[in-house]
Amino acid sequence: MRQFHELVRQLEQHPDGDGRVKALIRYFHSASDQDTIWAIALLSGKRPKRVVSINQLSSWAIEITGFPLWLFKESHRQVGDLAETVARLLPHPKSREDISLAEWLRLISCWGAAAFEEQQESIGLAWDQLDADERYLLNKLVSGGFRLRVKPVDLIQALEVVSGVPQYVLAIRLAEKWHPQTMTLKWLTEPETPEEARVKPMPFHPIQTLNSDLSSLGNPEDWWIEEQWEGIPVQLIRQDKRVYLWTTDHQLVTPLFPETEEACSELPKETVLEGILVVLQHDKPGPLDQIQSRMDCQHVTRRIIHDKPVCFIVKDCLVWKGKNIRNVPFSQRIQHVQSICSSIDSHFIRCSLLKEPGPDWTSIEDHLAAARERHGVGLELKQRNGNHGGESIADVWWKKRVDPLLMEMVVLYVEWGGRKSTGPGYELTLGLWDVDAFVPVMKKAIGMTAEDMDRIKDHVKEHTLERFGPVRQVVPNLVYTIIFEGVNVSLRHKSGITLKNPRIHECKEAMDVADLLPLSVLKKRFTQGI
């Protein structure tokens, strides 16, 4: 339990990324096989059933400590979490025994089938063997309150380092129905089988950003253009009687998209397609946060499928009925895609629409400028005779994004601090006027040149209104130009919106705050007047 508690502590210190993977690697190297299996289960959402409620644990803790109810409630108000309040108020343990995580989970399972009095006695004895931090973790486990989850890609990356088994093999096995009491680490980490090798994802087609003019691509008649949507790039493999959906980082996401799996079950066997997954809104691809919320689901319900229907937009065919056709010209590969999509009667799979550029690039420039009106983010350009994944310049797919949006906003709060990725600097909260006050719209770390540092430092020194720890509320008279890609509706934020990929562009030192556009204009212009 101590090892797992230390892992939980480290994971909470690293909300995402490389730090989590390193913490998992250290744990997997030192933990027993069964503890490793249970850690994978807990961190991937396979929690044990609740034994007792957190309120019942609180009653037992009050009975043990003799604290009056008002004092317990006041302690809870200060701590903020009932499970932690119970753990902190209990007396120091009389004895310390380092019981493994797997053994604790076995005991918790037994407590679930025990009588009420036996549960109280067993949990009381358990508290007497653990320190406050370990009790807090135990309280979460027995009350069903353990919510810490790790992205599957982080778990798989750590397991690959420890076991040497390829990521895609681990993804296949973890996607199967399994239980930590019956699964063994040996089964999870044994060498790949021939069946698993057959469904290994192929390299994705490279897509590069075109920073020059479209005319730099040469003759427009050699190209096709395609709308670029916000979605999750995936590769679909139809093998035997199963469908496999792979992301670019080798996540197997088939269970998250049952509608796509069902629609593609009619595909010819031994077929590999490449495309993107998007959430449909009014029969058009929606914003990226919608499909990302589907990716973050632990269990996909009928309600989720109804509210956020997913469509697989097919862009290319890599394998057709067992034959690798990546070296076939794109103009022939796309014919297989069109044939497949026309033969399947489903709203959940569509062929990507290709457009002729015309005799010159002028009309395409106009088409690109109007991409946002079609809910797109740009255009993709594909050489008619290009191969899939080739190294020739003609084999590369190019993307050209629509120009970013601009808006001036005023600085409302300044927080000194630094992130590992950006180094020391300031985080600025910027906002716009709404009805009778300025409302925060975004918070962003600003890249600090010496001039930026001096400007912000002097502004905080001269215009601070209130202090909240490291945060300073300042007089709203410092204006910056913000670059962003679009606007999402968000009921969780006071402004009612969030900006897509916002960046702080430049300071507008000579601009009067009275000339700023209000929040209502931003909403009307980019969110159809919400």
mmCIF file of C-alpha atoms in Angstrom, residues 184-367:
data_model
loop_
_atom_site.group_PDB
_atom_site.id
_atom_site.type_symbol
_atom_site.label_atom_id
_atom_site.label_comp_id
_atom_site.label_asym_id
_atom_site.label_seq_id
_atom_site.Cartn_x
_atom_site.Cartn_y
_atom_site.Cartn_z
ATOM 1 C CA THR A 184 -1.646 -12.242 -14.712
ATOM 2 C CA LEU A 185 1.231 -9.992 -15.645
ATOM 3 C CA LYS A 186 2.756 -12.900 -17.574
ATOM 4 C CA TRP A 187 -0.226 -12.998 -19.941
ATOM 5 C CA LEU A 188 -0.141 -9.234 -20.384
ATOM 6 C CA THR A 189 3.573 -9.089 -21.226
ATOM 7 C CA GLU A 190 4.167 -12.283 -23.207
ATOM 8 C CA PRO A 191 5.497 -11.871 -26.809
ATOM 9 C CA GLU A 192 3.065 -10.860 -29.524
ATOM 10 C CA THR A 193 1.092 -13.575 -31.275
ATOM 11 C CA PRO A 194 0.653 -13.933 -35.075
ATOM 12 C CA GLU A 195 -2.980 -12.838 -34.705
ATOM 13 C CA GLU A 196 -1.909 -9.634 -32.954
ATOM 14 C CA ALA A 197 0.758 -8.938 -35.583
ATOM 15 C CA ARG A 198 -1.934 -8.990 -38.283
ATOM 16 C CA VAL A 199 -3.746 -6.023 -36.732
ATOM 17 C CA LYS A 200 -0.677 -3.880 -36.099
ATOM 18 C CA PRO A 201 -1.380 -0.270 -37.163
ATOM 19 C CA MET A 202 0.505 0.932 -40.246
ATOM 20 C CA PRO A 203 2.363 4.276 -40.435
ATOM 21 C CA PHE A 204 0.002 7.209 -40.891
ATOM 22 C CA HIS A 205 0.240 9.403 -43.947
ATOM 23 C CA PRO A 206 2.442 12.456 -43.249
ATOM 24 C CA ILE A 207 0.608 15.796 -43.336
ATOM 25 C CA GLN A 208 2.702 18.950 -43.338
ATOM 26 C CA THR A 209 1.710 22.583 -42.942
ATOM 27 C CA LEU A 210 2.027 24.707 -46.066
ATOM 28 C CA ASN A 211 3.386 28.087 -44.997
ATOM 29 C CA SER A 212 3.888 29.443 -48.513
ATOM 30 C CA ASP A 213 1.270 30.392 -51.099
ATOM 31 C CA LEU A 214 -0.822 27.685 -52.722
ATOM 32 C CA SER A 215 0.755 28.525 -56.057
ATOM 33 C CA SER A 216 4.060 27.084 -54.746
ATOM 34 C CA LEU A 217 2.569 23.597 -55.302
ATOM 35 C CA GLY A 218 2.767 24.045 -59.068
ATOM 36 C CA ASN A 219 0.043 23.047 -61.493
ATOM 37 C CA PRO A 220 -3.339 23.002 -59.677
ATOM 38 C CA GLU A 221 -4.633 20.312 -62.035
ATOM 39 C CA ASP A 222 -2.220 17.843 -60.364
ATOM 40 C CA TRP A 223 -3.993 18.264 -57.013
ATOM 41 C CA TRP A 224 -7.253 17.664 -55.203
ATOM 42 C CA ILE A 225 -8.389 19.739 -52.257
ATOM 43 C CA GLU A 226 -10.388 18.555 -49.281
ATOM 44 C CA GLU A 227 -12.025 20.267 -46.318
ATOM 45 C CA GLN A 228 -9.998 20.034 -43.113
ATOM 46 C CA TRP A 229 -12.123 19.278 -40.059
ATOM 47 C CA GLU A 230 -11.298 19.151 -36.364
ATOM 48 C CA GLY A 231 -11.167 15.471 -35.452
ATOM 49 C CA ILE A 232 -9.115 12.542 -34.162
ATOM 50 C CA PRO A 233 -6.941 10.891 -36.870
ATOM 51 C CA VAL A 234 -7.509 7.128 -36.807
ATOM 52 C CA GLN A 235 -6.674 4.013 -38.768
ATOM 53 C CA LEU A 236 -9.365 1.365 -39.092
ATOM 54 C CA ILE A 237 -8.389 -2.290 -39.557
ATOM 55 C CA ARG A 238 -11.047 -4.856 -40.483
ATOM 56 C CA GLN A 239 -9.599 -8.281 -39.753
ATOM 57 C CA ASP A 240 -11.559 -11.523 -39.512
ATOM 58 C CA LYS A 241 -14.749 -10.631 -37.630
ATOM 59 C CA ARG A 242 -13.378 -7.663 -35.685
ATOM 60 C CA VAL A 243 -12.789 -3.950 -36.219
ATOM 61 C CA TYR A 244 -9.774 -2.154 -34.744
ATOM 62 C CA LEU A 245 -9.607 1.645 -34.434
ATOM 63 C CA TRP A 246 -6.081 2.945 -33.826
ATOM 64 C CA THR A 247 -5.009 6.528 -33.060
ATOM 65 C CA THR A 248 -1.642 7.950 -34.088
ATOM 66 C CA ASP A 249 -0.171 7.153 -30.647
ATOM 67 C CA HIS A 250 -1.310 3.477 -30.818
ATOM 68 C CA GLN A 251 -4.367 3.789 -28.605
ATOM 69 C CA LEU A 252 -7.017 1.201 -29.381
ATOM 70 C CA VAL A 253 -10.254 3.193 -29.120
ATOM 71 C CA THR A 254 -12.766 0.774 -30.688
ATOM 72 C CA PRO A 255 -14.785 0.319 -27.442
ATOM 73 C CA LEU A 256 -15.350 4.091 -27.255
ATOM 74 C CA PHE A 257 -17.058 4.238 -30.652
ATOM 75 C CA PRO A 258 -19.506 1.313 -30.919
ATOM 76 C CA GLU A 259 -21.497 3.040 -33.680
ATOM 77 C CA THR A 260 -18.364 3.199 -35.862
ATOM 78 C CA GLU A 261 -17.499 -0.405 -35.070
ATOM 79 C CA GLU A 262 -20.984 -1.572 -36.052
ATOM 80 C CA ALA A 263 -21.038 0.474 -39.268
ATOM 81 C CA CYS A 264 -17.626 -0.816 -40.360
ATOM 82 C CA SER A 265 -18.364 -4.449 -39.549
ATOM 83 C CA GLU A 266 -19.718 -4.709 -43.122
ATOM 84 C CA LEU A 267 -16.351 -3.802 -44.663
ATOM 85 C CA PRO A 268 -14.456 -6.417 -46.710
ATOM 86 C CA LYS A 269 -12.112 -8.508 -44.568
ATOM 87 C CA GLU A 270 -8.441 -7.552 -44.411
ATOM 88 C CA THR A 271 -9.106 -3.909 -45.247
ATOM 89 C CA VAL A 272 -7.275 -0.926 -43.748
ATOM 90 C CA LEU A 273 -8.677 2.613 -43.970
ATOM 91 C CA GLU A 274 -7.361 5.944 -42.753
ATOM 92 C CA GLY A 275 -9.428 8.963 -41.768
ATOM 93 C CA ILE A 276 -10.689 11.039 -38.865
ATOM 94 C CA LEU A 277 -13.410 10.696 -36.234
ATOM 95 C CA VAL A 278 -15.659 13.721 -35.774
ATOM 96 C CA VAL A 279 -18.786 14.446 -33.750
ATOM 97 C CA LEU A 280 -21.690 15.484 -35.929
ATOM 98 C CA GLN A 281 -23.681 18.604 -35.037
ATOM 99 C CA HIS A 282 -26.624 19.314 -37.340
ATOM 100 C CA ASP A 283 -25.102 16.801 -39.752
ATOM 101 C CA LYS A 284 -21.801 18.707 -39.905
ATOM 102 C CA PRO A 285 -18.492 18.050 -38.081
ATOM 103 C CA GLY A 286 -18.437 19.750 -34.694
ATOM 104 C CA PRO A 287 -15.554 21.313 -32.715
ATOM 105 C CA LEU A 288 -12.589 19.328 -31.442
ATOM 106 C CA ASP A 289 -13.690 19.445 -27.789
ATOM 107 C CA GLN A 290 -16.784 17.385 -28.680
ATOM 108 C CA ILE A 291 -14.863 14.425 -30.093
ATOM 109 C CA GLN A 292 -12.271 14.801 -27.322
ATOM 110 C CA SER A 293 -15.032 14.419 -24.721
ATOM 111 C CA ARG A 294 -15.956 11.124 -26.380
ATOM 112 C CA MET A 295 -12.313 10.061 -26.145
ATOM 113 C CA ASP A 296 -12.333 10.850 -22.415
ATOM 114 C CA CYS A 297 -15.402 8.687 -21.694
ATOM 115 C CA GLN A 298 -14.920 5.628 -19.520
ATOM 116 C CA HIS A 299 -18.242 4.037 -20.470
ATOM 117 C CA VAL A 300 -20.172 4.997 -23.603
ATOM 118 C CA THR A 301 -23.915 5.036 -22.974
ATOM 119 C CA ARG A 302 -26.818 5.279 -25.396
ATOM 120 C CA ARG A 303 -27.358 8.847 -24.217
ATOM 121 C CA ILE A 304 -23.794 9.791 -25.158
ATOM 122 C CA ILE A 305 -24.150 8.153 -28.586
ATOM 123 C CA HIS A 306 -27.415 10.040 -29.134
ATOM 124 C CA ASP A 307 -26.087 13.421 -27.952
ATOM 125 C CA LYS A 308 -22.657 13.157 -29.590
ATOM 126 C CA PRO A 309 -22.961 10.910 -32.667
ATOM 127 C CA VAL A 310 -19.600 10.117 -34.225
ATOM 128 C CA CYS A 311 -18.839 9.831 -37.921
ATOM 129 C CA PHE A 312 -15.766 8.203 -39.472
ATOM 130 C CA ILE A 313 -14.678 10.352 -42.440
ATOM 131 C CA VAL A 314 -12.554 8.090 -44.640
ATOM 132 C CA LYS A 315 -9.618 9.762 -46.377
ATOM 133 C CA ASP A 316 -7.586 6.883 -47.803
ATOM 134 C CA CYS A 317 -7.388 3.123 -48.317
ATOM 135 C CA LEU A 318 -4.120 1.370 -47.423
ATOM 136 C CA VAL A 319 -5.066 -2.298 -47.743
ATOM 137 C CA TRP A 320 -7.890 -3.632 -49.923
ATOM 138 C CA LYS A 321 -9.042 -7.214 -49.357
ATOM 139 C CA GLY A 322 -5.620 -8.243 -48.100
ATOM 140 C CA LYS A 323 -3.611 -6.431 -50.799
ATOM 141 C CA ASN A 324 -1.310 -3.573 -49.767
ATOM 142 C CA ILE A 325 -2.084 -0.696 -52.141
ATOM 143 C CA ARG A 326 -0.079 2.097 -50.511
ATOM 144 C CA ASN A 327 2.140 2.368 -53.605
ATOM 145 C CA VAL A 328 -0.883 2.731 -55.887
ATOM 146 C CA PRO A 329 -1.597 6.364 -56.975
ATOM 147 C CA PHE A 330 -4.035 8.195 -54.731
ATOM 148 C CA SER A 331 -6.498 8.665 -57.609
ATOM 149 C CA GLN A 332 -6.968 4.868 -57.639
ATOM 150 C CA ARG A 333 -6.948 4.381 -53.860
ATOM 151 C CA ILE A 334 -9.734 6.907 -53.394
ATOM 152 C CA GLN A 335 -11.930 4.868 -55.748
ATOM 153 C CA HIS A 336 -11.885 2.019 -53.214
ATOM 154 C CA VAL A 337 -12.894 4.503 -50.489
ATOM 155 C CA GLN A 338 -15.813 5.772 -52.563
ATOM 156 C CA SER A 339 -16.907 2.225 -53.355
ATOM 157 C CA ILE A 340 -16.833 1.237 -49.677
ATOM 158 C CA CYS A 341 -18.785 4.271 -48.441
ATOM 159 C CA SER A 342 -21.429 3.989 -51.161
ATOM 160 C CA SER A 343 -22.040 0.325 -50.315
ATOM 161 C CA ILE A 344 -22.606 0.922 -46.565
ATOM 162 C CA ASP A 345 -25.955 2.353 -45.543
ATOM 163 C CA SER A 346 -24.872 4.259 -42.451
ATOM 164 C CA HIS A 347 -24.609 7.854 -41.268
ATOM 165 C CA PHE A 348 -21.561 6.885 -39.204
ATOM 166 C CA ILE A 349 -19.138 6.474 -42.114
ATOM 167 C CA ARG A 350 -18.595 8.883 -44.994
ATOM 168 C CA CYS A 351 -16.140 9.402 -47.819
ATOM 169 C CA SER A 352 -14.094 12.567 -47.660
ATOM 170 C CA LEU A 353 -15.238 15.009 -50.354
ATOM 171 C CA LEU A 354 -12.587 16.036 -52.881
ATOM 172 C CA LYS A 355 -12.758 19.206 -54.969
ATOM 173 C CA GLU A 356 -11.078 20.196 -58.214
ATOM 174 C CA PRO A 357 -8.870 23.288 -57.718
ATOM 175 C CA GLY A 358 -9.750 24.640 -61.145
ATOM 176 C CA PRO A 359 -7.453 26.183 -63.749
ATOM 177 C CA ASP A 360 -5.717 28.386 -61.147
ATOM 178 C CA TRP A 361 -5.438 28.781 -57.372
ATOM 179 C CA THR A 362 -7.539 31.963 -57.066
ATOM 180 C CA SER A 363 -10.855 30.257 -56.366
ATOM 181 C CA ILE A 364 -9.173 27.997 -53.775
ATOM 182 C CA GLU A 365 -7.856 31.028 -51.887
ATOM 183 C CA ASP A 366 -11.450 32.296 -51.654
ATOM 184 C CA HIS A 367 -12.644 28.816 -50.637
#
